[in-house]
CSV table of C-alpha atoms in Angstrom, one decimal:
chain,number,residue,atom,x,y,z
A,1,MET,CA,-36.5,-36.3,-5.4
A,2,SER,CA,-39.4,-34.7,-7.3
A,3,ALA,CA,-39.0,-31.3,-9.0
A,4,HIS,CA,-41.5,-29.8,-6.5
A,5,SER,CA,-39.6,-31.2,-3.4
A,6,GLU,CA,-36.3,-29.9,-4.9
A,7,GLU,CA,-37.8,-26.4,-5.1
A,8,THR,CA,-39.0,-26.8,-1.5
A,9,ARG,CA,-35.5,-27.8,-0.4
A,10,GLN,CA,-34.1,-24.7,-2.1
A,11,PHE,CA,-36.7,-22.5,-0.4
A,12,ILE,CA,-35.8,-24.0,3.0
A,13,GLU,CA,-32.0,-23.4,2.5
A,14,ALA,CA,-32.3,-19.9,1.2
A,15,GLU,CA,-32.5,-16.8,3.5
A,16,PRO,CA,-36.0,-15.3,3.7
A,17,THR,CA,-36.9,-11.7,3.1
A,18,VAL,CA,-39.3,-10.5,5.8
A,19,LEU,CA,-41.6,-7.6,5.2
A,20,GLU,CA,-44.2,-6.0,7.6
A,21,ALA,CA,-47.5,-4.7,6.2
A,22,GLY,CA,-48.2,-1.1,7.0
A,23,ALA,CA,-51.6,0.5,7.3
A,24,GLU,CA,-51.6,1.2,3.5
A,25,ALA,CA,-51.5,-2.5,2.8
A,26,ALA,CA,-54.9,-3.2,4.4
A,27,GLY,CA,-57.3,-4.6,1.8
A,28,GLN,CA,-54.7,-5.0,-1.0
A,29,ARG,CA,-54.2,-8.3,-2.8
A,30,LEU,CA,-51.2,-10.3,-1.5
A,31,ASP,CA,-49.5,-10.6,-4.9
A,32,GLN,CA,-50.0,-6.9,-5.7
A,33,TRP,CA,-48.6,-5.7,-2.4
A,34,LEU,CA,-45.7,-8.1,-2.4
A,35,ALA,CA,-44.7,-7.2,-6.0
A,36,ALA,CA,-44.7,-3.5,-5.1
A,37,SER,CA,-42.8,-4.1,-1.9
A,38,LEU,CA,-40.1,-6.3,-3.4
A,39,GLY,CA,-39.1,-3.6,-6.0
A,40,PRO,CA,-39.0,-3.1,-9.7
A,41,ASP,CA,-37.0,-6.3,-10.5
A,42,MET,CA,-39.8,-8.6,-9.1
A,43,SER,CA,-42.7,-9.0,-11.5
A,44,ARG,CA,-46.2,-9.8,-10.3
A,45,SER,CA,-46.2,-13.0,-12.2
A,46,ARG,CA,-43.0,-14.1,-10.5
A,47,VAL,CA,-44.6,-13.3,-7.1
A,48,GLN,CA,-47.6,-15.4,-8.0
A,49,MET,CA,-45.4,-18.3,-8.9
A,50,LEU,CA,-43.5,-18.0,-5.6
A,51,ILE,CA,-46.8,-18.0,-3.7
A,52,LYS,CA,-48.1,-21.1,-5.5
A,53,GLN,CA,-44.7,-22.9,-4.9
A,54,GLY,CA,-45.1,-22.4,-1.1
A,55,ALA,CA,-42.3,-19.8,-0.8
A,56,VAL,CA,-44.5,-17.3,1.0
A,57,THR,CA,-45.7,-17.4,4.6
A,58,ILE,CA,-47.7,-14.9,6.6
A,59,ASP,CA,-47.1,-14.8,10.4
A,60,GLY,CA,-45.3,-18.1,10.0
A,61,LYS,CA,-48.1,-19.9,8.2
A,62,PRO,CA,-47.9,-21.0,4.5
A,63,VAL,CA,-50.2,-19.2,2.1
A,64,ASP,CA,-51.0,-20.2,-1.5
A,65,GLU,CA,-53.8,-17.8,-2.4
A,66,THR,CA,-52.5,-14.9,-4.6
A,67,LYS,CA,-55.7,-12.9,-4.1
A,68,ARG,CA,-55.7,-13.1,-0.4
A,69,LYS,CA,-56.4,-9.7,1.2
A,70,MET,CA,-53.7,-8.1,3.4
A,71,SER,CA,-54.2,-6.8,6.9
A,72,ALA,CA,-52.0,-4.2,8.6
A,73,GLY,CA,-49.3,-5.5,10.8
A,74,GLU,CA,-48.9,-8.9,9.1
A,75,ARG,CA,-45.4,-10.2,8.7
A,76,VAL,CA,-44.8,-11.7,5.3
A,77,SER,CA,-41.8,-13.9,4.7
A,78,VAL,CA,-40.6,-14.7,1.1
A,79,VAL,CA,-37.9,-17.2,0.3
A,80,MET,CA,-36.4,-17.2,-3.2
A,81,PRO,CA,-34.0,-19.9,-4.5
A,82,GLU,CA,-30.7,-18.7,-5.7
A,83,PRO,CA,-31.0,-17.9,-9.4
A,84,GLU,CA,-29.1,-20.0,-11.9
A,85,PRO,CA,-26.2,-17.7,-13.1
A,86,ALA,CA,-26.3,-16.9,-16.8
A,87,GLU,CA,-23.0,-17.5,-18.5
A,88,PRO,CA,-21.7,-14.0,-19.5
A,89,GLN,CA,-20.4,-13.4,-23.0
A,90,GLY,CA,-17.5,-11.2,-24.0
A,91,GLU,CA,-18.2,-7.7,-25.3
A,92,ALA,CA,-15.8,-5.2,-26.9
A,93,ILE,CA,-16.0,-2.5,-24.2
A,94,ALA,CA,-13.0,-0.2,-23.8
A,95,LEU,CA,-10.9,-0.7,-20.6
A,96,ASP,CA,-8.3,1.5,-19.0
A,97,VAL,CA,-5.8,-1.1,-18.1
A,98,LEU,CA,-3.2,-0.1,-15.5
A,99,TYR,CA,-1.4,-3.5,-15.3
A,100,GLU,CA,-1.8,-7.0,-16.6
A,101,ASP,CA,0.1,-10.3,-16.4
A,102,ASP,CA,-0.8,-14.0,-16.6
A,103,GLU,CA,-2.3,-14.0,-13.1
A,104,LEU,CA,-4.3,-10.8,-12.8
A,105,ILE,CA,-5.4,-7.5,-14.4
A,106,VAL,CA,-5.7,-4.1,-12.8
A,107,ILE,CA,-8.1,-1.5,-14.3
A,108,ASN,CA,-9.3,2.0,-13.7
A,109,LYS,CA,-13.1,1.5,-13.7
A,110,PRO,CA,-15.1,4.4,-15.0
A,111,ALA,CA,-18.2,5.6,-13.3
A,112,GLY,CA,-21.3,4.1,-14.9
A,113,LEU,CA,-19.8,0.6,-15.5
A,114,VAL,CA,-21.5,-2.2,-13.5
A,115,VAL,CA,-18.9,-4.8,-12.3
A,116,HIS,CA,-20.9,-8.0,-12.6
A,117,PRO,CA,-23.9,-9.2,-14.6
A,118,GLY,CA,-27.1,-9.2,-12.6
A,119,ALA,CA,-30.8,-8.3,-12.6
A,120,GLY,CA,-31.2,-5.4,-15.1
A,121,ASN,CA,-27.6,-5.5,-16.1
A,122,TRP,CA,-26.9,-8.8,-17.9
A,123,THR,CA,-24.7,-7.2,-20.5
A,124,GLY,CA,-22.4,-4.2,-20.8
A,125,THR,CA,-20.6,-5.0,-17.5
A,126,LEU,CA,-16.9,-5.1,-16.5
A,127,VAL,CA,-17.1,-8.9,-16.6
A,128,ASN,CA,-18.3,-8.9,-20.2
A,129,ALA,CA,-15.5,-6.5,-21.1
A,130,LEU,CA,-12.8,-8.6,-19.3
A,131,ILE,CA,-13.9,-11.9,-21.0
A,132,HIS,CA,-13.5,-10.1,-24.4
A,133,HIS,CA,-10.2,-8.4,-23.4
A,134,CYS,CA,-8.5,-11.3,-21.7
A,135,GLY,CA,-9.6,-14.1,-24.1
A,136,ASP,CA,-7.6,-17.3,-23.8
A,137,SER,CA,-5.4,-15.8,-21.1
A,138,LEU,CA,-8.3,-16.6,-18.7
A,139,SER,CA,-7.3,-20.1,-17.4
A,140,GLY,CA,-10.5,-20.5,-15.5
A,141,ILE,CA,-12.1,-19.7,-12.2
A,142,GLY,CA,-13.8,-22.7,-10.7
A,143,GLY,CA,-13.5,-24.6,-13.9
A,144,VAL,CA,-15.1,-21.8,-16.0
A,145,ARG,CA,-13.2,-19.4,-18.2
A,146,ARG,CA,-14.2,-16.2,-16.6
A,147,PRO,CA,-12.6,-13.4,-14.6
A,148,GLY,CA,-12.4,-13.7,-10.8
A,149,ILE,CA,-14.0,-10.8,-9.1
A,150,VAL,CA,-12.5,-10.4,-5.6
A,151,HIS,CA,-13.9,-6.9,-4.7
A,152,ARG,CA,-16.3,-4.5,-6.3
A,153,LEU,CA,-17.0,-0.8,-6.8
A,154,ASP,CA,-20.5,0.5,-7.0
A,155,LYS,CA,-21.7,1.3,-10.5
A,156,GLU,CA,-21.3,5.0,-10.1
A,157,THR,CA,-18.0,4.8,-8.2
A,158,SER,CA,-14.8,5.1,-10.2
A,159,GLY,CA,-11.3,3.9,-9.6
A,160,VAL,CA,-8.8,1.1,-9.2
A,161,MET,CA,-9.8,-2.6,-9.2
A,162,VAL,CA,-7.9,-5.8,-9.4
A,163,VAL,CA,-9.4,-8.9,-11.0
A,164,ALA,CA,-7.9,-12.5,-11.0
A,165,LYS,CA,-7.3,-14.4,-14.2
A,166,THR,CA,-6.5,-17.8,-12.6
A,167,ASP,CA,-7.9,-19.9,-9.7
A,168,ARG,CA,-4.6,-19.5,-7.9
A,169,ALA,CA,-4.7,-15.7,-8.0
A,170,HIS,CA,-8.4,-15.7,-7.2
A,171,LYS,CA,-7.9,-17.7,-4.0
A,172,ALA,CA,-4.9,-15.6,-2.8
A,173,LEU,CA,-6.5,-12.2,-3.6
A,174,SER,CA,-9.9,-13.3,-2.1
A,175,GLU,CA,-8.1,-14.2,1.1
A,176,ALA,CA,-6.3,-10.8,1.2
A,177,PHE,CA,-9.5,-8.9,0.7
A,178,ALA,CA,-11.4,-11.0,3.2
A,179,ASP,CA,-8.7,-10.2,5.8
A,180,HIS,CA,-9.0,-6.4,4.8
A,181,GLY,CA,-5.2,-6.0,5.2
A,182,ARG,CA,-5.1,-6.6,8.9
A,183,THR,CA,-2.3,-9.2,8.6
A,184,GLY,CA,-1.2,-8.5,5.0
A,185,ASP,CA,-0.3,-5.6,2.7
A,186,LEU,CA,-3.7,-4.7,1.3
A,187,GLU,CA,-4.3,-1.0,1.2
A,188,ARG,CA,-7.4,0.8,-0.2
A,189,ALA,CA,-8.0,4.5,-0.2
A,190,TYR,CA,-10.9,6.6,-1.7
A,191,LEU,CA,-11.5,10.3,-2.2
A,192,ALA,CA,-15.0,11.5,-1.4
A,193,LEU,CA,-16.4,15.0,-1.8
A,194,VAL,CA,-18.8,15.4,1.1
A,195,TRP,CA,-21.2,18.0,2.4
A,196,GLY,CA,-20.0,20.0,5.4
A,197,ILE,CA,-16.7,20.0,7.2
A,198,PRO,CA,-16.0,17.4,9.9
A,199,PRO,CA,-15.1,19.0,13.2
A,200,ARG,CA,-11.7,17.1,13.4
A,201,PRO,CA,-9.2,16.6,10.6
A,202,THR,CA,-9.1,12.8,11.1
A,203,GLY,CA,-11.6,10.4,12.5
A,204,THR,CA,-12.9,6.8,12.6
A,205,VAL,CA,-16.4,5.6,12.0
A,206,ASP,CA,-16.9,2.3,13.8
A,207,ALA,CA,-20.6,1.4,13.2
A,208,PRO,CA,-22.0,-2.0,12.1
A,209,LEU,CA,-24.0,-2.2,8.9
A,210,GLY,CA,-27.0,-4.2,7.9
A,211,ARG,CA,-30.0,-4.0,5.6
A,212,ALA,CA,-32.1,-0.8,5.6
A,213,ALA,CA,-35.9,-1.0,5.9
A,214,ASP,CA,-36.3,-1.2,2.1
A,215,ARG,CA,-34.0,-4.3,2.0
A,216,VAL,CA,-32.0,-2.8,-0.8
A,217,ARG,CA,-29.9,-0.1,0.8
A,218,ARG,CA,-27.6,-0.5,3.8
A,219,ALA,CA,-27.9,1.3,7.2
A,220,VAL,CA,-26.1,1.6,10.5
A,221,VAL,CA,-27.8,-1.0,12.7
A,222,PRO,CA,-27.6,-2.2,16.3
A,223,GLU,CA,-24.6,-4.4,17.0
A,224,GLY,CA,-26.7,-7.3,18.2
A,225,ARG,CA,-29.0,-7.5,15.1
A,226,ASP,CA,-28.8,-10.7,13.1
A,227,ASP,CA,-27.6,-9.1,9.9
A,228,ALA,CA,-25.2,-6.6,11.6
A,229,ARG,CA,-21.7,-6.7,10.1
A,230,HIS,CA,-18.6,-5.1,11.7
A,231,ALA,CA,-17.6,-2.0,9.6
A,232,VAL,CA,-14.8,0.5,10.2
A,233,THR,CA,-13.8,3.5,8.0
A,234,HIS,CA,-10.9,5.9,8.8
A,235,PHE,CA,-11.1,9.3,7.2
A,236,THR,CA,-8.8,12.3,6.8
A,237,VAL,CA,-9.9,15.7,5.6
A,238,GLN,CA,-7.8,16.8,2.6
A,239,GLU,CA,-9.4,20.1,1.7
A,240,ARG,CA,-12.1,22.3,3.2
A,241,PHE,CA,-14.4,24.5,1.1
A,242,GLY,CA,-16.2,27.5,2.3
A,243,GLU,CA,-14.8,27.4,5.8
A,244,ASN,CA,-15.2,30.5,8.0
A,245,GLN,CA,-18.2,31.9,6.1
A,246,GLN,CA,-21.9,31.4,6.7
A,247,GLU,CA,-23.4,32.6,3.4
A,248,PHE,CA,-22.9,29.4,1.4
A,249,ALA,CA,-23.0,25.7,2.1
A,250,THR,CA,-19.6,24.1,3.0
A,251,ALA,CA,-18.0,20.9,1.7
A,252,SER,CA,-14.8,18.8,2.1
A,253,LEU,CA,-12.6,16.5,0.1
A,254,VAL,CA,-12.0,13.5,2.4
A,255,GLU,CA,-9.8,10.5,2.0
A,256,CYS,CA,-11.4,7.3,3.3
A,257,ARG,CA,-9.4,4.2,4.1
A,258,LEU,CA,-11.3,0.9,4.7
A,259,GLU,CA,-10.6,-1.4,7.6
A,260,THR,CA,-13.5,-3.5,6.4
A,261,GLY,CA,-15.2,-3.8,3.0
A,262,ARG,CA,-19.0,-3.8,3.4
A,263,THR,CA,-21.5,-2.9,0.7
A,264,HIS,CA,-21.8,0.9,0.4
A,265,GLN,CA,-19.6,1.3,3.5
A,266,ILE,CA,-18.1,4.7,2.9
A,267,ARG,CA,-21.4,6.1,1.6
A,268,VAL,CA,-23.4,4.9,4.6
A,269,HIS,CA,-20.7,5.8,7.2
A,270,MET,CA,-20.2,9.4,5.9
A,271,ALA,CA,-23.9,10.0,5.8
A,272,HIS,CA,-24.1,8.5,9.4
A,273,ILE,CA,-21.8,11.2,10.7
A,274,GLY,CA,-23.7,14.0,8.9
A,275,HIS,CA,-21.4,14.3,5.9
A,276,PRO,CA,-22.9,12.4,3.0
A,277,VAL,CA,-21.1,12.1,-0.3
A,278,ILE,CA,-22.2,14.8,-2.7
A,279,GLY,CA,-24.5,13.5,-5.5
A,280,ASP,CA,-25.3,10.2,-3.6
A,281,PRO,CA,-28.8,9.3,-4.7
A,282,ASP,CA,-29.3,6.7,-1.9
A,283,TYR,CA,-27.8,8.2,1.2
A,284,GLY,CA,-27.6,11.9,0.5
A,285,GLN,CA,-31.2,12.7,-0.4
A,286,ALA,CA,-31.8,14.8,2.7
A,287,PHE,CA,-28.9,17.1,1.6
A,288,ARG,CA,-30.1,17.7,-2.0
A,289,THR,CA,-31.3,21.2,-1.2
A,290,LYS,CA,-27.8,22.1,0.0
A,291,ALA,CA,-27.0,23.0,-3.6
A,292,ASN,CA,-29.5,25.9,-3.3
A,293,ARG,CA,-27.1,27.5,-0.8
A,294,LEU,CA,-24.3,27.7,-3.4
A,295,PRO,CA,-23.5,30.6,-5.8
A,296,GLU,CA,-23.8,30.1,-9.5
A,297,PRO,CA,-22.3,28.5,-11.5
A,298,LEU,CA,-21.5,26.0,-8.7
A,299,LYS,CA,-25.1,25.5,-7.8
A,300,SER,CA,-26.0,24.3,-11.3
A,301,GLN,CA,-22.8,22.3,-11.4
A,302,VAL,CA,-23.7,20.3,-8.3
A,303,LYS,CA,-27.3,19.8,-9.5
A,304,ALA,CA,-26.1,18.4,-12.8
A,305,PHE,CA,-23.6,16.0,-11.2
A,306,SER,CA,-25.5,12.7,-11.6
A,307,ARG,CA,-23.5,10.3,-9.3
A,308,GLN,CA,-21.9,10.1,-6.0
A,309,ALA,CA,-18.6,11.9,-5.9
A,310,LEU,CA,-16.5,8.9,-4.8
A,311,HIS,CA,-13.3,7.6,-6.4
A,312,ALA,CA,-11.1,4.7,-5.4
A,313,TRP,CA,-7.7,6.4,-6.0
A,314,LEU,CA,-5.3,3.8,-4.4
A,315,LEU,CA,-5.0,0.1,-4.3
A,316,ALA,CA,-2.0,-1.7,-3.0
A,317,PHE,CA,-1.5,-5.5,-2.5
A,318,ARG,CA,1.0,-8.3,-2.6
A,319,HIS,CA,1.1,-10.2,-5.9
A,320,PRO,CA,-0.4,-13.6,-5.4
A,321,THR,CA,2.5,-15.5,-7.1
A,322,THR,CA,5.6,-13.3,-7.1
A,323,HIS,CA,4.7,-12.0,-3.6
A,324,LEU,CA,6.1,-8.6,-4.6
A,325,PRO,CA,4.3,-5.5,-3.3
A,326,MET,CA,2.2,-3.7,-6.0
A,327,ARG,CA,0.7,-0.2,-5.8
A,328,PHE,CA,-1.7,1.4,-8.3
A,329,GLU,CA,-3.1,4.9,-8.3
A,330,ALA,CA,-5.8,6.4,-10.5
A,331,PRO,CA,-6.3,10.2,-10.8
A,332,ILE,CA,-9.7,11.7,-10.0
A,333,PRO,CA,-11.9,11.5,-13.2
A,334,ARG,CA,-12.5,14.8,-15.0
A,335,ASP,CA,-16.2,15.2,-13.9
A,336,MET,CA,-15.3,14.9,-10.2
A,337,GLU,CA,-12.1,17.0,-10.6
A,338,GLU,CA,-14.2,19.8,-12.2
A,339,LEU,CA,-16.7,19.6,-9.3
A,340,VAL,CA,-13.9,19.9,-6.7
A,341,GLY,CA,-12.6,22.8,-8.7
A,342,GLY,CA,-16.0,24.4,-8.5
A,343,PHE,CA,-16.0,24.1,-4.7
A,344,ARG,CA,-12.5,25.6,-4.5
A,345,THR,CA,-14.1,28.9,-5.7
A,346,LEU,CA,-15.7,29.2,-2.3
A,347,ASN,CA,-12.3,29.8,-0.7
A,348,PRO,CA,-10.8,33.2,-0.8
A,349,PRO,CA,-7.6,33.5,-2.9
A,350,SER,CA,-4.4,33.0,-0.9
A,351,LYS,CA,-2.5,36.2,0.0
A,352,THR,CA,0.9,36.6,-1.5
């Protein structure tokens, strides 16, 4: 098989990205519009190569002219082959280790740490840190000496994570997380500081998730859509801030427990019910001005908080080899604890 036909086979097997040209696209060059539409990680030269390799179609017809002018309403499909994964290297990055044995390691991930190397983050990740920390105790995942990631936390979400060190542990833990604890002992709980106060102390959000229009974020989508994935989040209100007053914006500290584990699930679900996570840059933009309805110094404190106020405080599972139940907790990090403390000032002092 020739190199070109091998590339074509990869394009056929990969899942396409479909974009629809709006009115602003009319008259633009195909390569310019496509590079802008696919986001900052896709260079124009890379787009031009994909077009020349036959990976781009317009309204179902192949196109190989990079300078072709766009028309409004055209549907452009782009198919990219899976990138060859770079072999990550170990890096001396400090870790907060909660537990470690020959099979697995449990850590308290800080906000700001990316879990796995990828576009824009090839170094400085949790995987790089674990390769350095674990060293020869990594017996190999899939024949390669690397840690086995069985679940992830967003870059700016802190909290408990478990990582496999052996193929045996990786398989068992992966199955447990895929089952989401329905038939096993997996338990995951998060604390989220959200805008507003839910009308009921407990609730369930059962709403399928799929790709948002920008193809990067997630959104609640119709159940019958091709990319719709079943997603259920159970929440319990732990504290209410600013209740029974109308002068200032209100907020709540909410515990969220996952019945499924979709990308950005808690963040999308809480925004969907009108209570986005405070500081969320992707799903809480419409609520940014809420900070203006807070007294100082809380208003400045909220505006300076540069991430979503979400923390994975609890992770429980059954050990993959000893089969003993294991439970790990991580306290709320200082920046989020200080923010919660700021919101507590909205509540009148208790009467003695």
